[in-house]
Coordinates of C-alpha atoms and ligand atoms in Angstrom, one line a residue:
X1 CA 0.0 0.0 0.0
X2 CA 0.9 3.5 -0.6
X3 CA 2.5 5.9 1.8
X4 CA -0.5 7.9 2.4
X5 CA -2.9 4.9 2.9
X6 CA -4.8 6.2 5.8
X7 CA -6.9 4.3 8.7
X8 CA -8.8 6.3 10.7
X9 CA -9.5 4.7 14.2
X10 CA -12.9 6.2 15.8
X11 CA -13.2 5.1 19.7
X12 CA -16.6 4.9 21.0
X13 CA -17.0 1.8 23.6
X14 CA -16.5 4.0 26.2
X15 CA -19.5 3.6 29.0
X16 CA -20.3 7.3 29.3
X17 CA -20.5 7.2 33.0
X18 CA -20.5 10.7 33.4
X19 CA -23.3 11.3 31.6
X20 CA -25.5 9.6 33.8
X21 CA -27.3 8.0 30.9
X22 CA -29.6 5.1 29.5
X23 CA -28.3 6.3 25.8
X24 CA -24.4 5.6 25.3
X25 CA -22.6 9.0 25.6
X26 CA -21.4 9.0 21.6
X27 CA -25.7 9.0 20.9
X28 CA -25.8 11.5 22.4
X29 CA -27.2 14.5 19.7
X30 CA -25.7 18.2 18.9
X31 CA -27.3 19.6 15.9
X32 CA -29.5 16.9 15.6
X33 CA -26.9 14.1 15.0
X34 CA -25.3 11.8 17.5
X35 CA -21.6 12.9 18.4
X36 CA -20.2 9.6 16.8
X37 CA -22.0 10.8 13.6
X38 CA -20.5 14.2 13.8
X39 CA -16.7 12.3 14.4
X40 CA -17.9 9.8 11.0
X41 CA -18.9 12.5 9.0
X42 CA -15.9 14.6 9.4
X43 CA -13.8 11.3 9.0
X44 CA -16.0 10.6 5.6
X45 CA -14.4 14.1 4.2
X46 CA -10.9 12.7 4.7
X47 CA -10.9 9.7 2.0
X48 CA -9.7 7.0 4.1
X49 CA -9.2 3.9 3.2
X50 CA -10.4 1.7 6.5
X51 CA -12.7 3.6 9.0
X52 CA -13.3 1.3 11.8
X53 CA -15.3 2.3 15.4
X54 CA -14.5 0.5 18.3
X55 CA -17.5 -0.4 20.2
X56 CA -18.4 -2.1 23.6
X57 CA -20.4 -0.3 26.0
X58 CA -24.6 -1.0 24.7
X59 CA -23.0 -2.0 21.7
X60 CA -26.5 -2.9 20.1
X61 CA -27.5 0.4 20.3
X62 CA -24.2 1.9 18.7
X63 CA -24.1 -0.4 16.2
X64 CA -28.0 0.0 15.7
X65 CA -27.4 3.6 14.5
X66 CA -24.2 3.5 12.4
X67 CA -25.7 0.8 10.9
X68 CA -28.2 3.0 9.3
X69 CA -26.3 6.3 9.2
X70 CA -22.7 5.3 8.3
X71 CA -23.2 2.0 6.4
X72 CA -19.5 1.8 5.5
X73 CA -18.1 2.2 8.6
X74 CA -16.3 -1.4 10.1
X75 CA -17.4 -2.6 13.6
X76 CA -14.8 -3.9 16.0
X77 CA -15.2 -4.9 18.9
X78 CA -13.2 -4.5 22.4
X79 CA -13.1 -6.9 25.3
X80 CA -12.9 -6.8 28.7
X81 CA -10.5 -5.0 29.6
X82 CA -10.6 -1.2 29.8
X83 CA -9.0 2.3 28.8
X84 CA -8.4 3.7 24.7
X85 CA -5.1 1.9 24.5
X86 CA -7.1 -1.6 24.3
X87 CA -9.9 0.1 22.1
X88 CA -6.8 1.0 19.5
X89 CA -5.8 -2.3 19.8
X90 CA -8.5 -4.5 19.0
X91 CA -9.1 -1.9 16.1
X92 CA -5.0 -2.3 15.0
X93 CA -5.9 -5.8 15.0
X94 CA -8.3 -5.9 12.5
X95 CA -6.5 -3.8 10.0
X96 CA -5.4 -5.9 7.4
X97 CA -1.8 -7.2 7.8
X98 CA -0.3 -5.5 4.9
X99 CA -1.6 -1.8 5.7
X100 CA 1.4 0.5 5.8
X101 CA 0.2 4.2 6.1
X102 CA -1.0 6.7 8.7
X103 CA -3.7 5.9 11.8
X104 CA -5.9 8.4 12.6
X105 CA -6.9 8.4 15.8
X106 CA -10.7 10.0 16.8
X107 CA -12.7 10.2 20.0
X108 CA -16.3 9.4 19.5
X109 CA -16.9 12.4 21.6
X110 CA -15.1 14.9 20.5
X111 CA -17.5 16.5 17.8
X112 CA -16.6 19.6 16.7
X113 CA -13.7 19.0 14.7
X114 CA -13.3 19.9 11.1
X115 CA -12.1 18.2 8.4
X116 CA -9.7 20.9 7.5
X117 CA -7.9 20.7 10.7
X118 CA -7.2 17.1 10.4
X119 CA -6.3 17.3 6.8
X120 CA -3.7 19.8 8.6
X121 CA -3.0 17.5 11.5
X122 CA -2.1 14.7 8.6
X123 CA 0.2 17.0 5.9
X124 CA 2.2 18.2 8.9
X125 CA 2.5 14.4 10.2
X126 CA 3.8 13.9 6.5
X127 CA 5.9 16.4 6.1
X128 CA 7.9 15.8 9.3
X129 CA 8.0 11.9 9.1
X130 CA 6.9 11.9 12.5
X131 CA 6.2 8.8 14.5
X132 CA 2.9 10.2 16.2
X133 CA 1.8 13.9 15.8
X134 CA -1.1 14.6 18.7
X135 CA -3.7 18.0 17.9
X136 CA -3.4 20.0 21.5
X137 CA -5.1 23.0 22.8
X138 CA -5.0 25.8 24.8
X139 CA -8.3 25.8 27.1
X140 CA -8.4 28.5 30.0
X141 CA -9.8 25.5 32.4
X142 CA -8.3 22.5 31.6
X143 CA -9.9 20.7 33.9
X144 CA -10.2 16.7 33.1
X145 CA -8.5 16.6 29.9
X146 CA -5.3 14.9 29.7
X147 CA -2.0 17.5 29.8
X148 CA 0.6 18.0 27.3
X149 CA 4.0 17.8 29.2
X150 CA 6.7 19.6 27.1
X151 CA 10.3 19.4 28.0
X152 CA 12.7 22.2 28.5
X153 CA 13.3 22.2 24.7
X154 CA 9.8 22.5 24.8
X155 CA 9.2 19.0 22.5
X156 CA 6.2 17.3 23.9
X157 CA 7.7 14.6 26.4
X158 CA 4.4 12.6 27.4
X159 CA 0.8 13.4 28.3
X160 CA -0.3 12.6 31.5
X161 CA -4.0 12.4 33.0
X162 CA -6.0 14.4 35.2
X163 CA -6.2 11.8 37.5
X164 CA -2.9 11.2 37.1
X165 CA -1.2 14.4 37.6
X166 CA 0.9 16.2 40.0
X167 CA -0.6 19.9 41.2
X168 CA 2.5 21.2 38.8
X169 CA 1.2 19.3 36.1
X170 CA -2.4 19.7 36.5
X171 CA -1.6 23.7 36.1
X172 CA -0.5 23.0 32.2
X173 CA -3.3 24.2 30.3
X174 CA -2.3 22.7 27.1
X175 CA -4.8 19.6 26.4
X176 CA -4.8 16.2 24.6
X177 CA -7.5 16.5 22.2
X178 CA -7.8 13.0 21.7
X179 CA -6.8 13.3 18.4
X180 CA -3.9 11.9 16.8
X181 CA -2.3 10.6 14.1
X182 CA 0.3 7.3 14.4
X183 CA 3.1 5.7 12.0
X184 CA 1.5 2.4 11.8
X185 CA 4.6 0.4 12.8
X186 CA 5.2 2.5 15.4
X187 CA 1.9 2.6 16.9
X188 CA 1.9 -1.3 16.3
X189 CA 5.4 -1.9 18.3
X190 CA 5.0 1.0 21.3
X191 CA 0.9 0.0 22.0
X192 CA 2.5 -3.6 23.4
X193 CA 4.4 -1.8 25.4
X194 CA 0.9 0.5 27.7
X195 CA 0.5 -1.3 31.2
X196 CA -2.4 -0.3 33.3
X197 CA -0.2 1.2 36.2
X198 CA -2.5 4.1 37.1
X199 CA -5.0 5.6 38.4
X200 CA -8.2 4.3 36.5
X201 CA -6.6 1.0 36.0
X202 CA -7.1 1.4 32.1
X203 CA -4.4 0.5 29.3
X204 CA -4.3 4.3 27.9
X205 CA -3.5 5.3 24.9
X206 CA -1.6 8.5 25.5
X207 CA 1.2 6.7 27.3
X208 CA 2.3 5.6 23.5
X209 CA 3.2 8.8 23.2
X210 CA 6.3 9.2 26.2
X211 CA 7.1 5.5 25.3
X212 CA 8.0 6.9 21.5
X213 CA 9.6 9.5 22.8
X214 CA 11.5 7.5 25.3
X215 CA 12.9 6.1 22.3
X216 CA 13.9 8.6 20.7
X217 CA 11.2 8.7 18.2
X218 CA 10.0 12.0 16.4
X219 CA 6.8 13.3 18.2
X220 CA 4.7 16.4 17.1
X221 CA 2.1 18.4 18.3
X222 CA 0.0 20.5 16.2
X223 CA -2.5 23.2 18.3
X224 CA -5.5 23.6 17.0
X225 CA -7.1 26.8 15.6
X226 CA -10.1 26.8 17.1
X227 CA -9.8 25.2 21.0
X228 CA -13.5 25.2 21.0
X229 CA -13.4 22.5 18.3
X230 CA -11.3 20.1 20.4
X231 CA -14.1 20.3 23.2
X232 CA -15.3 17.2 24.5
X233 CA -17.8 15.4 25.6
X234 CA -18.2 13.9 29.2
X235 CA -21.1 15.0 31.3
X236 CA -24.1 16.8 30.3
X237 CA -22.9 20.3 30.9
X238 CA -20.4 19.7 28.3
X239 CA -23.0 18.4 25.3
X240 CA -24.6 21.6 26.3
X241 CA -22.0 23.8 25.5
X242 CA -21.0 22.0 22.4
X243 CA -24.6 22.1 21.3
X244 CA -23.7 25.6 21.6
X245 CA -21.0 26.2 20.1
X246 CA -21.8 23.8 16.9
X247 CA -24.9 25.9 16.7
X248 CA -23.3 29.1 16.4
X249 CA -21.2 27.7 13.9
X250 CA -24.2 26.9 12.1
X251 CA -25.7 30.4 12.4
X252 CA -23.0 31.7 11.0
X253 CA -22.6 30.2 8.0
X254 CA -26.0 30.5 6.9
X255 CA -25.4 34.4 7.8
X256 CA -22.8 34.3 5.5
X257 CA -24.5 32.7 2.9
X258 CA -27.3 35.6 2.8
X259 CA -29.7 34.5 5.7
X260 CA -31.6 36.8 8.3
X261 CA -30.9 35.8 11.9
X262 CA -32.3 37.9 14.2
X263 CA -31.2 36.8 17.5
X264 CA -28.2 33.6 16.8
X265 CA -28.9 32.9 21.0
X266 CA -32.2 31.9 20.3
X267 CA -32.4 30.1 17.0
X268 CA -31.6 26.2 16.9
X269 CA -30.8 25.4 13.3
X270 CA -29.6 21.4 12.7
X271 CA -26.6 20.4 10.7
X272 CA -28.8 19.3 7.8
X273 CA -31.1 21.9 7.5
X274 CA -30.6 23.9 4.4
X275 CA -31.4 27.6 4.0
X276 CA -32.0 29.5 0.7
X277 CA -30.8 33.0 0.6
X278 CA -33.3 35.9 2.0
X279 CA -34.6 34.1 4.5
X280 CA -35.8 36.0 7.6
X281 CA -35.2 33.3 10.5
X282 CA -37.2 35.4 13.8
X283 CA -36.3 34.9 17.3
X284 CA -37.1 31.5 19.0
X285 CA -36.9 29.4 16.3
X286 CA -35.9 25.9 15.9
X287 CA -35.2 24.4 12.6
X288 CA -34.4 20.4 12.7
X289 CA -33.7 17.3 11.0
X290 CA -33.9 18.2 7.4
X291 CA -35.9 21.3 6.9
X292 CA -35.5 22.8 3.7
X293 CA -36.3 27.1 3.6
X294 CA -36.9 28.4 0.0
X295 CA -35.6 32.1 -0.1
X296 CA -37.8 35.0 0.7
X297 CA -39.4 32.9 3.5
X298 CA -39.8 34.2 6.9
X299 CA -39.9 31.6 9.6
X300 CA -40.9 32.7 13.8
X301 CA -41.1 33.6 16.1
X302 CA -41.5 31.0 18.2
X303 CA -41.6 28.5 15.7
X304 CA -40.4 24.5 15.6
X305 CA -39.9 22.8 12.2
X306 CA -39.0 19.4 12.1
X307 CA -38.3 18.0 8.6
X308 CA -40.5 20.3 6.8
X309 CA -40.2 22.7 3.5
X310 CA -41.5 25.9 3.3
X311 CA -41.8 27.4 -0.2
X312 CA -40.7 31.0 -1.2
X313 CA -42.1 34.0 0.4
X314 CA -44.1 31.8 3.1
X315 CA -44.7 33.1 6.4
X316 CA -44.8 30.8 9.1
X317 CA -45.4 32.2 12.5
X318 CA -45.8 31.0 16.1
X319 CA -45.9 27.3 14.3
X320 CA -45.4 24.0 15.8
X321 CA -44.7 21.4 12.5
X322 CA -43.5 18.4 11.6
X323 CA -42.8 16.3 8.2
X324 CA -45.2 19.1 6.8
X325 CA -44.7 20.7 3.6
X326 CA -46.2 24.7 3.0
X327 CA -46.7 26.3 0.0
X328 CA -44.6 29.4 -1.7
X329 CA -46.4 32.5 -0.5
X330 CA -48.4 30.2 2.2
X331 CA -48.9 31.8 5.5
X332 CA -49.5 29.4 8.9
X333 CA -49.5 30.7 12.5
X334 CA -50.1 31.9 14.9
X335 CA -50.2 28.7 17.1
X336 CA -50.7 26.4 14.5
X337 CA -50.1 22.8 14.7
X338 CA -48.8 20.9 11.1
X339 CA -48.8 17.2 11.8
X340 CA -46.9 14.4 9.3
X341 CA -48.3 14.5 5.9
X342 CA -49.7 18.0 5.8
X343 CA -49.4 19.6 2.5
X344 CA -50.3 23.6 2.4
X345 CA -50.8 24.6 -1.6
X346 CA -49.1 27.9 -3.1
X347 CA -50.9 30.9 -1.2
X348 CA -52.8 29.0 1.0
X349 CA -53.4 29.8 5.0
X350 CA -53.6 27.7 7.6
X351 CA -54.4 30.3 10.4
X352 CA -54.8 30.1 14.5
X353 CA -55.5 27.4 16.1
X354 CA -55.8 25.0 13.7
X355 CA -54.3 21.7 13.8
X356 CA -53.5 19.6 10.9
X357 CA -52.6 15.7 9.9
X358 CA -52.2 13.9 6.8
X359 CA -54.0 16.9 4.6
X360 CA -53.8 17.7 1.2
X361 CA -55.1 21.6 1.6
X362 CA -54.7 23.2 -2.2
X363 CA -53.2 26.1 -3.9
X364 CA -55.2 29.0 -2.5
X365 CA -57.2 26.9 0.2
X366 CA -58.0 28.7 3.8
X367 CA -58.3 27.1 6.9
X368 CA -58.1 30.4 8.7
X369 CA -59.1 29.9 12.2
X370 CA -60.0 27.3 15.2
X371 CA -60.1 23.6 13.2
X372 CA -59.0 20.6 13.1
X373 CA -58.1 19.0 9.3
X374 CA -57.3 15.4 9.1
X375 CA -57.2 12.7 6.4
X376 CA -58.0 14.9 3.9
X377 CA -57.7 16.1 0.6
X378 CA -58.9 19.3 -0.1
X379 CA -59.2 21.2 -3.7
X380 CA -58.1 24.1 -4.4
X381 CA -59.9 27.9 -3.6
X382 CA -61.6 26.5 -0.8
X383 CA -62.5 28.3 2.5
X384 CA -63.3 26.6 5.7
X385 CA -65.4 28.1 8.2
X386 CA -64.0 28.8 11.7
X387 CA -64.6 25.9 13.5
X388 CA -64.8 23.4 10.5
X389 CA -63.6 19.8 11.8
X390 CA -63.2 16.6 10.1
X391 CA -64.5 14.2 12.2
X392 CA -62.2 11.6 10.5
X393 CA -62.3 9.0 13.4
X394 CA -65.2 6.6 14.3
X395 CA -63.8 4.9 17.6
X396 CA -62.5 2.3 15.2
X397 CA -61.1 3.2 12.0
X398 CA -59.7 6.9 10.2
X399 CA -61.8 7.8 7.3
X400 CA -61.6 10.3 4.8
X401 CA -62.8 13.5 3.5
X402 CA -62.6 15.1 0.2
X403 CA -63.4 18.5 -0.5
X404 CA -63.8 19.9 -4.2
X405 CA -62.3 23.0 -5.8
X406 CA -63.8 25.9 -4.8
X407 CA -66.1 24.7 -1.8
X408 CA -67.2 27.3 1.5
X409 CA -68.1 25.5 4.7
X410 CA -70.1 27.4 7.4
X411 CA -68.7 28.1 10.9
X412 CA -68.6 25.2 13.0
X413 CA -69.1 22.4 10.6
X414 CA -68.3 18.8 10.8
X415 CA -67.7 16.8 8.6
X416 CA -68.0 13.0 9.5
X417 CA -65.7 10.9 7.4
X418 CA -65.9 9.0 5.0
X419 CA -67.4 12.1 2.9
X420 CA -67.3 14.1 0.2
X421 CA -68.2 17.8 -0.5
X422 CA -68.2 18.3 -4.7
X423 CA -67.1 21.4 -6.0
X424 CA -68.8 24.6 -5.0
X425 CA -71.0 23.0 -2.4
X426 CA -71.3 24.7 0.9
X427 CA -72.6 23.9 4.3
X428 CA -74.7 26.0 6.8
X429 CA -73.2 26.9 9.5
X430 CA -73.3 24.0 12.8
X431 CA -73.8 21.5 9.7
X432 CA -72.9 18.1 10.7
X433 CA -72.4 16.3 7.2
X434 CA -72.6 12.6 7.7
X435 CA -73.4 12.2 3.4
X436 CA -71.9 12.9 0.7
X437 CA -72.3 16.4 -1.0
X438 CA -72.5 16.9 -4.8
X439 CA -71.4 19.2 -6.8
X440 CA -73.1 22.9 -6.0
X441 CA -75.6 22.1 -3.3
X442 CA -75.9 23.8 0.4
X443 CA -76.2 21.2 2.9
X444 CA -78.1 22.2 6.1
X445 CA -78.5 20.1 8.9
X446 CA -79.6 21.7 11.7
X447 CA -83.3 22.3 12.6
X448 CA -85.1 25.5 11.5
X449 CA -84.9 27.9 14.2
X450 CA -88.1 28.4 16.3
X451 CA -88.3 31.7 18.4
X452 CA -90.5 31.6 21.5
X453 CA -91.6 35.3 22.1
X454 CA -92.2 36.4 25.6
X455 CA -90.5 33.0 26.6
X456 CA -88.3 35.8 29.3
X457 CA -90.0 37.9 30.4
X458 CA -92.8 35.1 31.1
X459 CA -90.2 32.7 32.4
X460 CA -87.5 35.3 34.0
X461 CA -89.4 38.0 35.3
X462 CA -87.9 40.4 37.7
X463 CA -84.3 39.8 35.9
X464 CA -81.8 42.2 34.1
X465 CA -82.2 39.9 31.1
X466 CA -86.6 40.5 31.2
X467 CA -86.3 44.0 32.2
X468 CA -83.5 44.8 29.4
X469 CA -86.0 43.0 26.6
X470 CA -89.2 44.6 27.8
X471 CA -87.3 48.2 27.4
X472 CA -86.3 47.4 23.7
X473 CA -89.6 46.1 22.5
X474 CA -91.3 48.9 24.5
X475 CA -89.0 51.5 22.0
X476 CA -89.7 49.4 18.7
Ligands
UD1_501 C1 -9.2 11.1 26.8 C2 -7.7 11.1 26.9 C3 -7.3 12.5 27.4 C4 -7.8 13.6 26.5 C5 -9.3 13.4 26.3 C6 -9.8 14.4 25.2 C7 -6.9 8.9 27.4 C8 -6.4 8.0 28.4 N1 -7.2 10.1 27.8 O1 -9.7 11.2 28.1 O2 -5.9 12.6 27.4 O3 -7.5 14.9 27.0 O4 -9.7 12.1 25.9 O5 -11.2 14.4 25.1 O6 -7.0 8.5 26.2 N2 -13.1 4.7 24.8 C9 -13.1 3.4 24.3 N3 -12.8 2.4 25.0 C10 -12.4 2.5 26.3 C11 -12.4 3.8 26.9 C12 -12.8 4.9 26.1 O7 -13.4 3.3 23.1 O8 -12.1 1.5 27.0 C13 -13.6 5.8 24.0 C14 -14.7 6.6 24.6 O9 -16.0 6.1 24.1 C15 -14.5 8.0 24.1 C16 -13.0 8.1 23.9 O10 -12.5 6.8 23.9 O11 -15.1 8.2 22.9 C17 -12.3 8.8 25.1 O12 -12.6 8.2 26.3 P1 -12.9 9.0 27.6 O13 -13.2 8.0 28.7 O14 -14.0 10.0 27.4 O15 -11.5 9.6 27.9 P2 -11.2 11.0 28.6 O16 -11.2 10.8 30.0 O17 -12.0 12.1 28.1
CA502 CA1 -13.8 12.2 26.8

């Protein structure tokens, strides 16, 4: 194999004690992917030719999600015995025999890393025919990260643990990232040589890096550029802040690409969320999973999309949807509720109050205020009535309702499914339509009205309410 073949190592069997958690700490989600997938898809970018992820701790469930998200990535898995020296091991051991080039080392929760800064990690590993080149970082509290211990040349000498470390060295503030990238031979020969002589007991994998050295081997250290992006992951403080952080990142380069965001503290966009240029993005706002924003849309405040598009100059305010697609020029909100399979047409409204499921609404359609609109398909140019409800569920089974073009319901309607309304029909208002409609007709259900004069004061006398009619029929 080439020089340059490269293996990148990704450790996640750690058990995540510190998180305190049912989920493994690496499923853990920033930005709406777990932190392993964050580590795989930055590893993805750097054209490897083995990426392996060393798994132990609720294995299952790890290998349950990279199974569907990162198909190509190899399972191994570590025994018994503890600490990322072992987990390099075991994943050393299923390299083929013949691989010759560079391991790339990666903690499953160390996130924010970029692909550029690896890429740089690697070309200066290169260039100085290093045995081991580590990525370290200047963090103003250090706290729980391993320290990089230069000597008085000021070549790194070894790293040694929080746990592990004297008050002298615990004051370093330059970090182990967790990151780093190893000669194979050399990582092969030194990794025999870990013990588990300290204070967790674990066969670590940063005491390859004083054993090289005590050998007189060539080890670099590269700082990072950004020591937020060497932040990781232990406790649930820290997935917090790198939420944070990964967000902002996020803001930022959809501000750069042209998009309005009002308040960057307040708006939660996902990783694969993808903005057009000229959208207006208001305060409170989260946009997740895979929504897609066509330009000129404005979106909040105090609005959560989950996997939804929203078409060009659509305004959707004080919203609540999910896997819910709206129109160009559309407008929903305020405190509107877009269920799975809702489809708003171009310049249609769904207005306040109004929750929506599985609903085809057409180009134009109104379902301005106070209903409820499920298992429907609905034509286009139609209005319904405040109030309008599909009654679409019979204790049993959902049924459906279809609504032609052009069709006005009266306030307070329900429609009980299955049913259909043909095109220009319309309904009195408080109709309760249990049969079909055709084409053109009013459907009325309720009783004629029958007024009962006198029926207060005869009935109420000596109230506000029999005193207050007897003066306005005494003026008529
Ligand atoms: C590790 C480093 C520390 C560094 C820090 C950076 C060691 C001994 N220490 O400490 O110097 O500053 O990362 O974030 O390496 N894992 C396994 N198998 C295991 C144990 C851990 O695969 O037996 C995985 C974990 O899932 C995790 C990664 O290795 O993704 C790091 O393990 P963790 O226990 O978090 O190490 P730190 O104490 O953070
Ligand atoms: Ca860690």
């Amino acid at each position: 194999m080439s020089e340059n073949a490269l293996a990148i190592i990704v450790l996640a069997a750690g058990q995540g004690t510190r998180m305190k958690s049912r989920l493994p700490k690496v499923l853990h989600e920033i930005g709406g992917r777990p932190l392993v997938g964050h580590v795989l898809t930055t590893a993805h970018a750097l054209g490897a030719q083995h990426i392996e992820v060393v798994v132990r701790h609720e294995r299952e469930q790890v290998i349950a999600t990279l199974a569907e998200q990162y198909p190509d990535a190899r399972i191994v898995d570590q025994d018994e015995i503890p600490g990322t020296g072992r987990a390099v091991q075991v994943a050393l051991d299923a390299l083929p025999d013949d691989f010759d080039g560079d391991v790339l080392v990666l903690s499953g929760d160390v996130p924010l890393l970029e692909a550029d800064t690896l890429q740089h990690l690697l070309d200066g590993h290169r260039a100085a025919s290093a045995a081991a080149t580590l990525l370290s970082a200047h963090l103003d509290d250090p706290t729980g990260y391993g320290r990089v211990i230069r000597g008085a040349d000021g070549a790194v000498e070894r790293i040694v643990e929080q746990k592990d470390a004297t008050d002298a060295e615990a004051a370093v503030t330059e970090i182990n990232a967790g990151v780093y990238v190893f000669r194979v031979a050399a990582l092969r020969t030194f990794l025999t040589r870990i013990d588990q002589n300290n204070a967790q007991g674990e066969l670590y994998l940063t005491d390859v890096i004083g054993l090289l050295r005590g050998a007189a081997e060539h080890v670099a250290a590269e700082l990072a550029p950004d020591a937020a992006s060497t932040f990781g992951v232990n406790d649930r403080a820290q997935l917090a802040e790198a939420g944070r952080v990964l967000n902002q990142r996020i803001v930022r380069r959809w501000q750069r690409e042209g998009v309005t965001i009002i308040d960057p503290a307040t708006t939660w966009i996902d990783d694969d969320v993808v903005l057009a240029p000229d959208v207006t993005v208001l305060p409170n706002t989260q946009l997740l999973r895979a929504c897609v924003i066509a330009t000129g849309a404005t979106i909040g405040p105090d609005t959560t999309l989950v996997d939804t598009e929203v078409g060009e100059d659509a305004v959707v305010k004080r919203t609540d949807a999910n896997l819910a697609v709206i129109g160009a020029r559309a407008t929903v909100g305020p405190f509107s509720f877009l269920r799975p399979g809702t489809v708003l047409g171009e310049g249609g409204k769904i207005g306040a109050y109004v929750e929506t499921k599985n609903a085809q609404i057409g180009e134009g359609s109104k379902v301005p205020h106070l209903s409820y609109v499920g298992d429907a398909v609905i034509g286009r140019h139609v209005n319904l009535g405040a109030s309008t409800i599909t009654a679409n569920y019979d204790d049993v089974n959902k049924h459906r309702t279809e609504i032609g073009d052009e069709v006005h319901t009266g306030s307070h309607t329900v429609l009980v499914a299955p049913v259909r309304l043909g095109a220009g029909a319309k309904t009195g208002a408080g109709a309760v339509v249990r049969k079909d409609v055709p084409a053109g007709s009013l459907a009325m259900s309720v009783a004629p009205q029958r007024n009962i004069e006198g029926w207060v004061e005869k009935n109420r006398a000596g109230t506000g309410a029999a005193d207050a009619a007897a003066r306005e029929r005494s003026a008529e």
